[in-house]
Tab-separated table of C-alpha atoms in Angstrom:
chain	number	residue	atom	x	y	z
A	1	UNK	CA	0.000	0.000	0.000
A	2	UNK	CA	2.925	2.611	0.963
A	3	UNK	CA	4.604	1.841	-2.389
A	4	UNK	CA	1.879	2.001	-4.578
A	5	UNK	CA	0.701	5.842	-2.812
A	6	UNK	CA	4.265	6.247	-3.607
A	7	UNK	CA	4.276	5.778	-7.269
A	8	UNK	CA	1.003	7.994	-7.490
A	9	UNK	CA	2.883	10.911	-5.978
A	10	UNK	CA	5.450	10.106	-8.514
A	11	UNK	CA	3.079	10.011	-11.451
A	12	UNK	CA	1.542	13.268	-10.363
A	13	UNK	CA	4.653	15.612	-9.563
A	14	UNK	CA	6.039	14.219	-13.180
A	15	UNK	CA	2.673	15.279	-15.052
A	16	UNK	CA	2.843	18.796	-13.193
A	17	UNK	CA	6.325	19.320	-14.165
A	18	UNK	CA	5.536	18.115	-17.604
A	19	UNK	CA	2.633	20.384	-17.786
A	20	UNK	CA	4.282	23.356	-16.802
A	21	UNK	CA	7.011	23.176	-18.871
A	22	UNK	CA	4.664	22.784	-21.829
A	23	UNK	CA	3.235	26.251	-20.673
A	24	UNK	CA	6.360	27.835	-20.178
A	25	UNK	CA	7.443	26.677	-23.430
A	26	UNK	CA	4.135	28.357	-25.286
A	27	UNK	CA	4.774	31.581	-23.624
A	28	UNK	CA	8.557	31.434	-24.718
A	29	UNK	CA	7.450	30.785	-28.288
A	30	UNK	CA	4.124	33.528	-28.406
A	31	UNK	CA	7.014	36.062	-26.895
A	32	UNK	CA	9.139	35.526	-29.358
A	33	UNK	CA	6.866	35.445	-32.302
A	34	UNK	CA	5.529	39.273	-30.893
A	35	UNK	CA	9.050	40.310	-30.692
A	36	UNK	CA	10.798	38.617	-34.099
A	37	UNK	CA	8.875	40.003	-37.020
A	38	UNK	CA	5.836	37.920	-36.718
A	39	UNK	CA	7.122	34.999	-38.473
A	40	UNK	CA	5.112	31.989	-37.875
A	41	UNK	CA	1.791	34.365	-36.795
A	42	UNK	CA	2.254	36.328	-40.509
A	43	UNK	CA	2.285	33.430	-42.335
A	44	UNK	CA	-0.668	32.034	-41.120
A	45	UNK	CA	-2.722	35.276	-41.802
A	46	UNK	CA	-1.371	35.074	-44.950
A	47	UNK	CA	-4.301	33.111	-46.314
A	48	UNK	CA	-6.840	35.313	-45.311
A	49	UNK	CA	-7.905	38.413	-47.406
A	50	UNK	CA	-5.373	40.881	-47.580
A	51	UNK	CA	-6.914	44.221	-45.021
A	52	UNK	CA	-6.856	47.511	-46.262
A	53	UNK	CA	-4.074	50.040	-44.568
A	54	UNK	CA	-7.652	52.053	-43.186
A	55	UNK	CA	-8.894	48.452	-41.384
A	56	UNK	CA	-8.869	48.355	-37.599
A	57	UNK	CA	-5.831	45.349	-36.402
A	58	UNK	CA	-7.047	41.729	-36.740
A	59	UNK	CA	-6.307	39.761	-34.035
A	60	UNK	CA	-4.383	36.425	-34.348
A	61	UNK	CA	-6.364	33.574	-33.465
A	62	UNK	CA	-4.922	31.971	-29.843
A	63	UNK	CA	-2.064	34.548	-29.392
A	64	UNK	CA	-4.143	37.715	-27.793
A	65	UNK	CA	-2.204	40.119	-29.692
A	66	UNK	CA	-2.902	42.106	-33.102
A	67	UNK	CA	-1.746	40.897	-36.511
A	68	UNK	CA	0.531	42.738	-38.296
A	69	UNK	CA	-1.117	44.458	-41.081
A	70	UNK	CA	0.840	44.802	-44.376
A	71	UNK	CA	1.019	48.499	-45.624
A	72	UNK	CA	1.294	46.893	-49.220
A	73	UNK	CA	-2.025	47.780	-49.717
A	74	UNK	CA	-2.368	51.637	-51.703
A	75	UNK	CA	-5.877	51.890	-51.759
A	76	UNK	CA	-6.197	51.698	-55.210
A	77	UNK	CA	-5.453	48.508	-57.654
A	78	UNK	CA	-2.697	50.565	-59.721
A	79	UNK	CA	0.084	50.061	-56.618
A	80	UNK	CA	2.804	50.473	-59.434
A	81	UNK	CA	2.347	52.439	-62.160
A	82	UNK	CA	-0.339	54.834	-60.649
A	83	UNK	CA	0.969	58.118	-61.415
A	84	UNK	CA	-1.382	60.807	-59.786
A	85	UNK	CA	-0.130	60.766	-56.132
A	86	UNK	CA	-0.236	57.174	-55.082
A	87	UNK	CA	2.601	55.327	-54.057
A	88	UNK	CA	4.413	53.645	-56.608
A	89	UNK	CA	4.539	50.452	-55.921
A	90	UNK	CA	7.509	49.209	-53.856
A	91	UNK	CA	9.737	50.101	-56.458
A	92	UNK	CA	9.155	53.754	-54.801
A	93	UNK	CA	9.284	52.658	-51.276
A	94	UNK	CA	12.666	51.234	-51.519
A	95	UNK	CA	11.794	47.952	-51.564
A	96	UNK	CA	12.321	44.979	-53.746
A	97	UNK	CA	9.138	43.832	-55.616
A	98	UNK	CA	10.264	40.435	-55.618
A	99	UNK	CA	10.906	39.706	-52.099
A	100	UNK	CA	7.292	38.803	-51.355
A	101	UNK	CA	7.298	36.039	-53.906
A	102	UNK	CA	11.001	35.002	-52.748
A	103	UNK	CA	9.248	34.674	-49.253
A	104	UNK	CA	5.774	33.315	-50.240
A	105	UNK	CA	3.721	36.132	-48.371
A	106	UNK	CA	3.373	39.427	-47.600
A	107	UNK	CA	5.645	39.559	-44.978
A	108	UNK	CA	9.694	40.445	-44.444
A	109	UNK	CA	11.446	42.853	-46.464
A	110	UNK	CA	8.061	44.590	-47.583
A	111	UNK	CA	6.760	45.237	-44.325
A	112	UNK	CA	9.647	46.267	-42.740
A	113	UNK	CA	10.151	48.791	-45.569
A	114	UNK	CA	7.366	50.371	-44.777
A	115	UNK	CA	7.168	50.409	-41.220
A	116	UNK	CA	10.674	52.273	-41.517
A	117	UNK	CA	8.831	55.157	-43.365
A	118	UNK	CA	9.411	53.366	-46.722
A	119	UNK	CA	6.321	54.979	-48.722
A	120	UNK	CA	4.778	57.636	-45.763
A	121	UNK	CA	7.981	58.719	-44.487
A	122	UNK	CA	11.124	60.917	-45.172
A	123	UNK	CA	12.441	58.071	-47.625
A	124	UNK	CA	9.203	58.259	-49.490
A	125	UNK	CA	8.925	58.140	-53.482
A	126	UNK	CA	10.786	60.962	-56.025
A	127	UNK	CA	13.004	63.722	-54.829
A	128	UNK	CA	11.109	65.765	-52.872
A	129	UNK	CA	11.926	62.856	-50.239
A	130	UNK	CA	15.342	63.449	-50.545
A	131	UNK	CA	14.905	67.539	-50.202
A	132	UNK	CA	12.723	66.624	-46.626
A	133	UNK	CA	9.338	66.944	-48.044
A	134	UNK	CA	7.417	65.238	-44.903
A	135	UNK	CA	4.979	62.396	-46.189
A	136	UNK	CA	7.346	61.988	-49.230
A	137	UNK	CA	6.120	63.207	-52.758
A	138	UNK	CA	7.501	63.794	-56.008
A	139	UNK	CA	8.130	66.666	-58.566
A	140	UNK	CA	5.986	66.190	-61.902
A	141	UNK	CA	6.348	68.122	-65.324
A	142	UNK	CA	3.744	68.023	-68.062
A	143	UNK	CA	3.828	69.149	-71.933
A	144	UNK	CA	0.979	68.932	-74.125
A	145	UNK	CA	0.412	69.133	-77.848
A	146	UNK	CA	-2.710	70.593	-78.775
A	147	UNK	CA	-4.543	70.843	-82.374
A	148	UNK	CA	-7.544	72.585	-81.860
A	149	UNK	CA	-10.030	75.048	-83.461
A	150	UNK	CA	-12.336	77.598	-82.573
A	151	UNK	CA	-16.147	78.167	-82.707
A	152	UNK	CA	-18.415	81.144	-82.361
A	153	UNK	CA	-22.172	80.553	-81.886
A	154	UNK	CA	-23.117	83.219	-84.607
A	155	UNK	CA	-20.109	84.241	-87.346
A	156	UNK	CA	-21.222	85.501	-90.212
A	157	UNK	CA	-18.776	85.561	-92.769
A	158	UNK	CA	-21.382	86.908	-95.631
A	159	UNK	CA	-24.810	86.021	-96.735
A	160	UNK	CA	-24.508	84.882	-100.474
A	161	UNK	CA	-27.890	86.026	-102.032
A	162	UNK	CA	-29.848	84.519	-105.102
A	163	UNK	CA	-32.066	86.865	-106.676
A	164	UNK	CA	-32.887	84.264	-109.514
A	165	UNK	CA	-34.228	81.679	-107.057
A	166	UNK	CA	-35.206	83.976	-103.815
A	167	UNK	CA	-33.091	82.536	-101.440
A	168	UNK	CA	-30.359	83.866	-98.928
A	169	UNK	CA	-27.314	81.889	-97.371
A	170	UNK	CA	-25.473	82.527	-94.586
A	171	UNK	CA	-21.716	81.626	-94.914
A	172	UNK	CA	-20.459	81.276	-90.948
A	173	UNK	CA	-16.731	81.467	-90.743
A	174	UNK	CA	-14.847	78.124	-90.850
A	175	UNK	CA	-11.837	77.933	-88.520
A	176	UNK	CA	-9.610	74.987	-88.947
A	177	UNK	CA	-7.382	73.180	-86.658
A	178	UNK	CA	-5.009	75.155	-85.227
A	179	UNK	CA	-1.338	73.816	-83.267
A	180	UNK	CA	-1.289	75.081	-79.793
A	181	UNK	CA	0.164	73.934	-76.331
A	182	UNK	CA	-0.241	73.418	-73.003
A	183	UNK	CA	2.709	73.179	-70.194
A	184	UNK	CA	3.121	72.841	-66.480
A	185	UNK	CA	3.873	70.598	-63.567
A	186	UNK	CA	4.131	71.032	-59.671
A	187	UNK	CA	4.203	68.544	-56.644
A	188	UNK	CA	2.880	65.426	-55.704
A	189	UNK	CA	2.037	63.264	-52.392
A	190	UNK	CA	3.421	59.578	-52.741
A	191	UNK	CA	0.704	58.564	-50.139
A	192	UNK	CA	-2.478	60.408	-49.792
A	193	UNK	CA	-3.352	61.610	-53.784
A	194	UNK	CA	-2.157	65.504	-52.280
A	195	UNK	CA	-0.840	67.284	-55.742
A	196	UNK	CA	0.010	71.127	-56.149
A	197	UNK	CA	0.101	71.999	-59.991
A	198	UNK	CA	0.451	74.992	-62.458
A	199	UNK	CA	-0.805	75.071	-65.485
A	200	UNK	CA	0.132	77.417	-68.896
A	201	UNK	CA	-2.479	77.375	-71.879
A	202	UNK	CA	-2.630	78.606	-75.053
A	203	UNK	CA	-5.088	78.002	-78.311
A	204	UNK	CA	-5.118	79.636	-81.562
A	205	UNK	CA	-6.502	79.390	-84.115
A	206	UNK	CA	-7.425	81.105	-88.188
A	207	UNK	CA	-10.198	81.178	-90.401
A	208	UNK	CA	-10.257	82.891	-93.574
A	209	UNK	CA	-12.654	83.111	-97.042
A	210	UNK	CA	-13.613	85.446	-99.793
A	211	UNK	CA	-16.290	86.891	-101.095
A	212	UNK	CA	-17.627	87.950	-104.542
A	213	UNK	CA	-19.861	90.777	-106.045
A	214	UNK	CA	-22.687	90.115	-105.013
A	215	UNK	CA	-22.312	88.912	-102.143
A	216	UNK	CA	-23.521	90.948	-98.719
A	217	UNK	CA	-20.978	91.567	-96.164
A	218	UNK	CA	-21.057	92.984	-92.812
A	219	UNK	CA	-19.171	96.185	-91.349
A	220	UNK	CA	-20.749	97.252	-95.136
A	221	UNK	CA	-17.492	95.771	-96.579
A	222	UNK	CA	-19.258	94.390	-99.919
A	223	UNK	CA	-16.961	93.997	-102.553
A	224	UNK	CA	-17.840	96.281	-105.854
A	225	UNK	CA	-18.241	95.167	-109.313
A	226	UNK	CA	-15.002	93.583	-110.455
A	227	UNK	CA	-13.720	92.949	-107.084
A	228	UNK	CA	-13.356	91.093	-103.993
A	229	UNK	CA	-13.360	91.101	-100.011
A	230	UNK	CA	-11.340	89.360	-98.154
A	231	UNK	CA	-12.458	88.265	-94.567
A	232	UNK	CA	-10.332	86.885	-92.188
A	233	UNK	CA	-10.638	85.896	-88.363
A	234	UNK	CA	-8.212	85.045	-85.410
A	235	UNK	CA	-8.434	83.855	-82.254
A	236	UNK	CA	-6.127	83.785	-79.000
A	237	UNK	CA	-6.646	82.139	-75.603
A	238	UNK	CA	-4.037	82.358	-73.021
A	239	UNK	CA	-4.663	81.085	-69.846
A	240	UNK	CA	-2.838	80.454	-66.222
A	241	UNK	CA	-3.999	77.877	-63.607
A	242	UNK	CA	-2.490	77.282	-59.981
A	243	UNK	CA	-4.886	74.603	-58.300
A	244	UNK	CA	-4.620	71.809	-55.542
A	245	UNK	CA	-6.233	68.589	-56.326
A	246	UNK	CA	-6.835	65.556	-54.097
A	247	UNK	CA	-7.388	61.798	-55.517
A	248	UNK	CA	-10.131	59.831	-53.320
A	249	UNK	CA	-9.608	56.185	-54.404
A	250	UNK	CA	-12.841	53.849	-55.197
A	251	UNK	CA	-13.083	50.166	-56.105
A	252	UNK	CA	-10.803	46.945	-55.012
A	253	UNK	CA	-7.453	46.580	-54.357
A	254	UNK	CA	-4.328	44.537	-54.299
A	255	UNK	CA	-1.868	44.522	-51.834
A	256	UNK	CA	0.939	45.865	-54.215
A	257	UNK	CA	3.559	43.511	-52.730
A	258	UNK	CA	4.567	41.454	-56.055
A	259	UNK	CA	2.909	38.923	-58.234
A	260	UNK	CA	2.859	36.412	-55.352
A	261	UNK	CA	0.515	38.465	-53.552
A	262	UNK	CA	-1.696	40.151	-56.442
A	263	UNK	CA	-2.506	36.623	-58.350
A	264	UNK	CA	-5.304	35.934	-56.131
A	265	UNK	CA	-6.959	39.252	-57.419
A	266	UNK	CA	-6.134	39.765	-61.107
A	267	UNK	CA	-8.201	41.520	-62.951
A	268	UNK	CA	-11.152	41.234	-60.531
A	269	UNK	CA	-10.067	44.101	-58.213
A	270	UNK	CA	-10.685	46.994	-60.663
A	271	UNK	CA	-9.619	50.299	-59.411
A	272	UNK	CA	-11.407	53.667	-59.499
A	273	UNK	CA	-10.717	56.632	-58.593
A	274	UNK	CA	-11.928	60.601	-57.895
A	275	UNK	CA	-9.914	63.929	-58.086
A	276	UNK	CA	-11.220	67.022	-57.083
A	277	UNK	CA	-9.326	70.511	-58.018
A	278	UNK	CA	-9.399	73.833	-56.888
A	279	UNK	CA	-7.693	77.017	-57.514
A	280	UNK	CA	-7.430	80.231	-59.521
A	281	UNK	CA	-7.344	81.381	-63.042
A	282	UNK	CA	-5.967	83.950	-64.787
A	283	UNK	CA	-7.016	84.579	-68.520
A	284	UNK	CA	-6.504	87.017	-71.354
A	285	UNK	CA	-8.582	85.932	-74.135
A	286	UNK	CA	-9.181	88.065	-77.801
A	287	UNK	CA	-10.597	87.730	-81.287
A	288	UNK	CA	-10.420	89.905	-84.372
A	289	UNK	CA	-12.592	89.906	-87.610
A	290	UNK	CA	-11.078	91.706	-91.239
A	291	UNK	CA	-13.243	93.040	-93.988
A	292	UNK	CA	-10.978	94.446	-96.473
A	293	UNK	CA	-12.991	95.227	-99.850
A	294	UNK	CA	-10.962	95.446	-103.181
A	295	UNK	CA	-12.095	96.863	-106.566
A	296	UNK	CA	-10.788	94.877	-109.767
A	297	UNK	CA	-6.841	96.789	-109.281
A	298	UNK	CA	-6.255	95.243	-105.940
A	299	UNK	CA	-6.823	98.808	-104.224
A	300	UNK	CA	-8.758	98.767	-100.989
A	301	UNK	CA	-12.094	100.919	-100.602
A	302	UNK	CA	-13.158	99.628	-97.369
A	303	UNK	CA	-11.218	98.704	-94.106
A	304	UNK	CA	-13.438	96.894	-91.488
A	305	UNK	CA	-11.932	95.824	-88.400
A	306	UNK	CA	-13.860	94.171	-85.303
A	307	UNK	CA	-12.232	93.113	-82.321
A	308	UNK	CA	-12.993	91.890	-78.749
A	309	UNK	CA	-10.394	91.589	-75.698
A	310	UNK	CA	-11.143	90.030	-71.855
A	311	UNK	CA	-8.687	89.985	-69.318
A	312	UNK	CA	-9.707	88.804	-66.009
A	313	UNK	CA	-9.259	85.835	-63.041
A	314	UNK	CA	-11.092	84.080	-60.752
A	315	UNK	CA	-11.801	80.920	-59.149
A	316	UNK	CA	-12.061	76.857	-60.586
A	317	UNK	CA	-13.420	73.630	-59.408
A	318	UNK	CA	-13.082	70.181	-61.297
A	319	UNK	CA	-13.687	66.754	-61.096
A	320	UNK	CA	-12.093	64.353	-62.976
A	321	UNK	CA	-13.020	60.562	-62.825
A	322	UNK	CA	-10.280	57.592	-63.599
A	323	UNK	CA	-11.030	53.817	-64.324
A	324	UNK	CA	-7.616	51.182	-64.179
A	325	UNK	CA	-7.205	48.558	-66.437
A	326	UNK	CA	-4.867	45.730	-66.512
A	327	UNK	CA	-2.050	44.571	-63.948
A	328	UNK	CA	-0.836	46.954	-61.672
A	329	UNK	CA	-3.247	49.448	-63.379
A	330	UNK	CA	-0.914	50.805	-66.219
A	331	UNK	CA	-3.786	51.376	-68.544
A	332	UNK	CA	-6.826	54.260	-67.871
A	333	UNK	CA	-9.338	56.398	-68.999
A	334	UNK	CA	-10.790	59.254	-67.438
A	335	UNK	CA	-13.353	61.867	-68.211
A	336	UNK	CA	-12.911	65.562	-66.400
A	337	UNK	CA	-15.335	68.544	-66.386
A	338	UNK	CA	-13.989	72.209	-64.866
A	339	UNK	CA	-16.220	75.269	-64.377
A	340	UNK	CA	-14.602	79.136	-63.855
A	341	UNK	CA	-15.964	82.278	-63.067
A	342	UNK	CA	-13.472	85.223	-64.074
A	343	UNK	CA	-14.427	88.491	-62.902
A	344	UNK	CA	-12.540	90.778	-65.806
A	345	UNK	CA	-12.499	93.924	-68.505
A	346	UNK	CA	-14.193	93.167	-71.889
A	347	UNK	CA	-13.385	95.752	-74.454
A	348	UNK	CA	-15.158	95.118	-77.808
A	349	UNK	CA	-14.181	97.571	-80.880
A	350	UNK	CA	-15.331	98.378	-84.574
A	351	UNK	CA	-13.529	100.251	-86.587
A	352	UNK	CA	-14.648	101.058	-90.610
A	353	UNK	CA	-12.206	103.248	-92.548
A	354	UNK	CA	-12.913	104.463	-96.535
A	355	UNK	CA	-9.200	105.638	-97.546
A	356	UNK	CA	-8.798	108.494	-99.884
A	357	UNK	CA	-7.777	111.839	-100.243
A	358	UNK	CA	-9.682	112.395	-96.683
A	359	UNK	CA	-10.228	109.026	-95.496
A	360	UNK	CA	-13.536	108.729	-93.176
A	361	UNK	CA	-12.971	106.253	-90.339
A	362	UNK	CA	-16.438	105.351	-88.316
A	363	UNK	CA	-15.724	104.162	-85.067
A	364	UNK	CA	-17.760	102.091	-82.170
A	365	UNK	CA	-16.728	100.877	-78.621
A	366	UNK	CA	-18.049	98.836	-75.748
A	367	UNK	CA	-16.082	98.661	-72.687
A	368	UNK	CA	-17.626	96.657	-69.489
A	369	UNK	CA	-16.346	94.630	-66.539
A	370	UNK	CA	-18.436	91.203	-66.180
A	371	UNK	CA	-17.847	88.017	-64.958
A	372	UNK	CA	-17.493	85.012	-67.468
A	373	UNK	CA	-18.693	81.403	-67.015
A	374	UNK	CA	-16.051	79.014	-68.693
A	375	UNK	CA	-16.724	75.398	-68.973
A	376	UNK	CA	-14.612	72.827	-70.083
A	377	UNK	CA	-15.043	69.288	-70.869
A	378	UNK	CA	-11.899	66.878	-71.436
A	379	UNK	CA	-11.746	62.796	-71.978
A	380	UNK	CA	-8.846	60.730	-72.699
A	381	UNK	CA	-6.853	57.390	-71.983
A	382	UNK	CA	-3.550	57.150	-70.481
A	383	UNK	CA	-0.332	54.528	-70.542
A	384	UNK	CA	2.471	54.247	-68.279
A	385	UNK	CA	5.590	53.629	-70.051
A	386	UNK	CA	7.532	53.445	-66.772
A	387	UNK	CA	7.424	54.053	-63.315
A	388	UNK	CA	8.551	57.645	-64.325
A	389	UNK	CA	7.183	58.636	-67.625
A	390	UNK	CA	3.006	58.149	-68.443
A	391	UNK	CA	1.368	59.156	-72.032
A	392	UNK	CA	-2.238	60.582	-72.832
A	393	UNK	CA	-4.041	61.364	-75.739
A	394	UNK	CA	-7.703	62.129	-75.578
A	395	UNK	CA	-10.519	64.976	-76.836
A	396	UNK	CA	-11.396	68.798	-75.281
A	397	UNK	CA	-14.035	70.855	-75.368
A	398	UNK	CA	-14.116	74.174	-73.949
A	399	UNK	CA	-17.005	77.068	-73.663
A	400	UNK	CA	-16.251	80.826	-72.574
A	401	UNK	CA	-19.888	81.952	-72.718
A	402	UNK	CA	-20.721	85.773	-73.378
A	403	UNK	CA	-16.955	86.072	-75.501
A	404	UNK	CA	-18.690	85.582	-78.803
A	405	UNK	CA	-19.166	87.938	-81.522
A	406	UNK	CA	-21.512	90.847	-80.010
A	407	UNK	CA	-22.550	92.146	-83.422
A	408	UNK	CA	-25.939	91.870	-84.657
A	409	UNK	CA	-25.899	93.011	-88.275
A	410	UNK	CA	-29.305	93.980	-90.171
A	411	UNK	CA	-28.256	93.024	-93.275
A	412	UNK	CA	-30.064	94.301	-96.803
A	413	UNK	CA	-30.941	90.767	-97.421
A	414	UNK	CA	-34.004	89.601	-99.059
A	415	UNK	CA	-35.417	88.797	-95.403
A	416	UNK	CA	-33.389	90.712	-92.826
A	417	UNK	CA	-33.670	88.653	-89.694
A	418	UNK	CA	-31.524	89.492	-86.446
A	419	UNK	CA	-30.119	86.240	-86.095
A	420	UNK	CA	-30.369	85.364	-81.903
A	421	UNK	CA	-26.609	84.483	-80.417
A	422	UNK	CA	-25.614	82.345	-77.474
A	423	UNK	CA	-22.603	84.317	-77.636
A	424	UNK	CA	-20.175	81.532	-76.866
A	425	UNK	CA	-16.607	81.412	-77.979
A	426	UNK	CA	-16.159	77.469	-77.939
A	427	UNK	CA	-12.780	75.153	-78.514
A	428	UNK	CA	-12.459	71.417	-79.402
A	429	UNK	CA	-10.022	69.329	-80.483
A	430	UNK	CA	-7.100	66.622	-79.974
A	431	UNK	CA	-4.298	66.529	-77.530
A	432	UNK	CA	-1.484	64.452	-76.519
A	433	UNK	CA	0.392	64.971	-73.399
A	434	UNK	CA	3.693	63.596	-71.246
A	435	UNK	CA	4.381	64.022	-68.320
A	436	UNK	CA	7.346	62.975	-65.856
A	437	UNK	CA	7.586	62.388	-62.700
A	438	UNK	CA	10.957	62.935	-60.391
């Protein structure tokens, strides 16, 4: 009896020691994994659903502490090519692209490059990182091509008139496309979609015709028997833009770490996103109209000139929306709208000289200070052909109401009508830009 209540004490003190080395042992190991990187714990969240940098910590089943979350994720599918303010990848952070796949999750290198301040710290993207920018950004230039023409709700270029048949037509004045350009650039965020930007515009463009005897032509330019009138028409827009804009990104997500960790989504995490802009413009817009009547020598017998200047600033808004396409999002398209009000000086002139010995020179002026809606409508698609360097091309439209040509002529046609004008000065046209980022 003594030696088997013996062996039970035995039995029990060895299970007690066993058990509490087992404990001790657990603690050991869940100390270490909180204090070494998260090995073990990392890699077994690494087959759940990637969280979003905004979501709250996850906690790790059976180790009452929170799971690492990986800041590989942008908030926006195009983690390495996006190139309006989001970080780039982790090409931009520093860190090698490859090391997730090398390490079969989302863990190491790529996590501890961002924790260090990788993409939201001083050794963010570009060089404004390097010159001590806070949240890390980049420098961005832009250069645009632009082939536009212009567009005037009413302008009449002369009103050919049949007498045979009874009928008048109005000839408007054709502009064609025109070469123009558009530069700028200014600062970006690598994180949070910030950007600062300037902007330099300019669009011309020409229209020209003739008419014959006959013919009716405003600013009583008509040509006389014999002869001719030439009419010609320019226009000039020259605009400056200083705005702040601020990307909100929409839609799914990868986690940007490499292939290894984007697979899983593909091309089912599309990304969208928002930009809104603000800021001021500046503007100094004109247009000029020639009547120059001829006999059958060549000599001139009637000078018309009419002419209209604005210069003027005020504020902008805009909203552009982006769609991504493809892996890492190197493909878009986007459509933008922007709406001004300039508060400024318009000045409109006409001017009708007959030369001779005593040349008689009529002369009419309007001078006013309004404010001028200006709308503007822009779509496009753009390709990144490197982490630094992205290409658009797309379509514009632009409206500068109450710019158009202000004369109403009552003409000695067969029906003289008062035509009604919107008085809009309008643009359209192609563009292709480029812009770099550093």
């Amino acid at each position: 009896m003594k030696l088997r209540t013996q062996w039970v004490a035995a039995l029990a003190l060895s299970l007690a020691v066993t058990a509490t080395g087992d404990w001790a042992a657990a603690q050991s190991r869940s100390t270490s994994l909180y204090r070494g990187s998260y090995g073990t714990a990392t890699q077994a969240a690494a087959t759940e659903e990637t969280p979003s940098r905004m979501a709250a910590p996850v906690m790790n089943q059976g180790q009452g502490m929170p799971a690492k979350v990986s800041n590989s994720s942008s908030g926006s599918g195009d983690v390495g090519y996006m190139s309006n303010g989001y970080p780039q990848g982790y090409a931009g952070c520093g860190c090698d692209s490859g090391c997730c796949e090398s390490n079969g999750s989302e863990s190491g290198c790529c996590d501890n490059c961002c924790d260090s301040g990788g993409c939201c710290g001083l050794g963010g993207c570009g060089l404004g990182s390097l010159l001590g920018y806070g949240n890390g950004g980049e420098f961005f230039v832009t250069a645009d091509y632009l082939n536009v023409r212009a567009s005037f709700s009413q302008a009449t270029a002369f009103v050919r008139e049949d007498l045979a048949t009874g009928s008048d037509q109005y000839i408007p004045m054709e502009f064609g496309y025109q070469s123009s350009y558009r530069v700028g650039g200014g600062w970006k965020s690598c994180c949070c979609g910030d950007q600062i930007r300037f902007m330099f515009t300019q669009m011309t463009s020409v229209a020209g015709t003739t008419a014959v005897n006959g013919d009716i032509v405003p600013e009583e330019a008509s040509p006389p028997p014999g002869g001719l009138t030439h009419i010609n028409a320019n226009v000039d827009a020259r605009t400056m833009d200083l705005e702040c804009a601020k990307t909100i990104p929409l839609g799914g997500q990868c986690c940007g770490c490499g292939d290894g960790c984007c697979d899983s989504c593909g091309s089912h995490c599309p990304a969208w996103d928002l930009t809104w802009s603000g800021g001021v413009r500046w503007a100094d817009v004109g247009w000029q109209e020639g009547f120059v009547a001829q006999d059958s020598t060549a000599a001139t017998v009637i000078d018309g000139q009419v002419g209209m200047t604005f210069k003027g600033g005020g504020l902008r808004t805009g909203l552009e929306g982006r769609r991504y396409f493809f892996k890492d999002g190197w493909f878009s398209i986007y459509g933008k709208g922007d709406v001004s009000l300039l508060l400024g000086d318009v000045n409109v002139s006409s001017i009708r000289t007959v030369p001779g010995v005593n040349p008689i020179v009529n002369t009419q002026t309007f001078a006013t200070r309004q404010i001028i809606p200006v709308t503007e409508l822009e779509a496009g698609a753009t390709g990144q052909v490197s982490s630094h360097l992205c290409l658009t091309a797309g379509y514009l439209f632009a409206a500068w109401h109450d710019l158009g040509i202000r004369q109403e002529h009552q003409l000695n046609t067969l029906q003289p009508i008062t035509y009604d004008d919107g008085n809009i000065l309008g643009f359209d046209g192609f563009f292709a830009r480029a812009e770099f980022d550093f």
